[in-house]
Amino acid sequence: KLCTMARTARKEALEAKLQQILKLKEEVKAEISADSESEGNVSAVSAPRATGLSDKCIVTFADGREIKVIIGTSEHIQEPLVDQICRIVDEAYSKVGKHKRVDRYDAVDRLEMGDAGPQANRVLHLAFKGDELVGCASSTFSPGWTPEGCGHWGLLAVDPSHQNSGVATALVIAAERRLATISGAIQIEFQYTEGDSFSQRLRKWYEEKLGFVGDHYPLRPGQTVFRRCRKRISESDQQKGHLRRLEEIENWLRSEMTKEAKAATVAKTMEEEDDMADVADMESESSAEETEARSAMHTGEQTRGGYPVKAA
């Protein structure tokens, strides 16, 4: 009975929270609609288009190519996939002379973080072309070394055989869309060596194409520094991110309500089976007593406490 009461209380709490989320969704939708009408809906035709929520983002390019980026969970802790994550990170960083390793323990730990759903802080994004894993990246709402409200993405790695094909772009889009659901800014860090061709290409991609801003001070040729760069998330993207966040919470609440309903059904079935078993036991005991009584009548004996007693 206590378990039934607890399930009922949790069900009511989930339903109340769901109604609150649905109301907030309508308010945010109205705000986005009003802002879109006042600003006009203008977007670059050639820019990649992203659809879906954080757990499954589909990035479509102008030429029709699609890259699926999902958030890894414990469901993805499979022998080939875990090894592929480790290999891709190793080969991607080794190719440019960087030392970055993810062992099996780290990969599994990062995948398990995704089990928390909307409540997860750090997750591992996995990029797929069809069924083939081609890259990964991490995103974190609060890594511990950024200002409050400033998210972070990193561990960006693309399989060398799939580089320069939009995989990195898709991973960054997916990571930044997730961060926009809560954060107001994003921070990244990278090692930069003045005069190094790879460092210059990387800095140009981060600080020109992706819009990050870092410190500007003179460096001598060959000098290596650790660049910390940030960028603001636009109000429009934050609004859209807030709406996706509410949709993610809504999906989680509905999933929890479905689990509760299944658990209640199972519990009810078990209670009914227990009741039937009790009835069967009582019928069996009653039948045994009737049989014993008939036997006593035939033999002229009575019973007391289950033991035969001679009739007086």
mmCIF file of C-alpha atoms in Angstrom, residues 26 29 76 92 96 137 145 155-156 160 167-168 195 232 265 289 304 309:
data_model
loop_
_atom_site.group_PDB
_atom_site.id
_atom_site.type_symbol
_atom_site.label_atom_id
_atom_site.label_comp_id
_atom_site.label_asym_id
_atom_site.label_seq_id
_atom_site.Cartn_x
_atom_site.Cartn_y
_atom_site.Cartn_z
ATOM 1 C CA GLU A 26 3.571 28.106 -25.408
ATOM 2 C CA LYS A 29 6.846 29.955 -28.794
ATOM 3 C CA HIS A 76 26.341 2.668 -26.903
ATOM 4 C CA ALA A 92 42.923 12.684 -35.215
ATOM 5 C CA VAL A 96 48.618 16.983 -36.304
ATOM 6 C CA ALA A 137 33.087 15.989 -29.380
ATOM 7 C CA TRP A 145 36.698 26.695 -15.118
ATOM 8 C CA LEU A 155 37.578 16.906 -27.534
ATOM 9 C CA LEU A 156 36.701 17.625 -31.153
ATOM 10 C CA PRO A 160 41.206 11.271 -40.645
ATOM 11 C CA VAL A 167 31.927 16.338 -39.798
ATOM 12 C CA ALA A 168 33.646 18.889 -37.547
ATOM 13 C CA GLY A 195 54.149 30.610 -37.352
ATOM 14 C CA ARG A 232 28.260 35.109 -26.964
ATOM 15 C CA THR A 265 0.657 -2.306 -14.150
ATOM 16 C CA GLU A 289 -10.992 -29.683 6.300
ATOM 17 C CA ARG A 304 -9.501 -31.564 17.642
ATOM 18 C CA VAL A 309 -10.450 -37.925 19.004
#
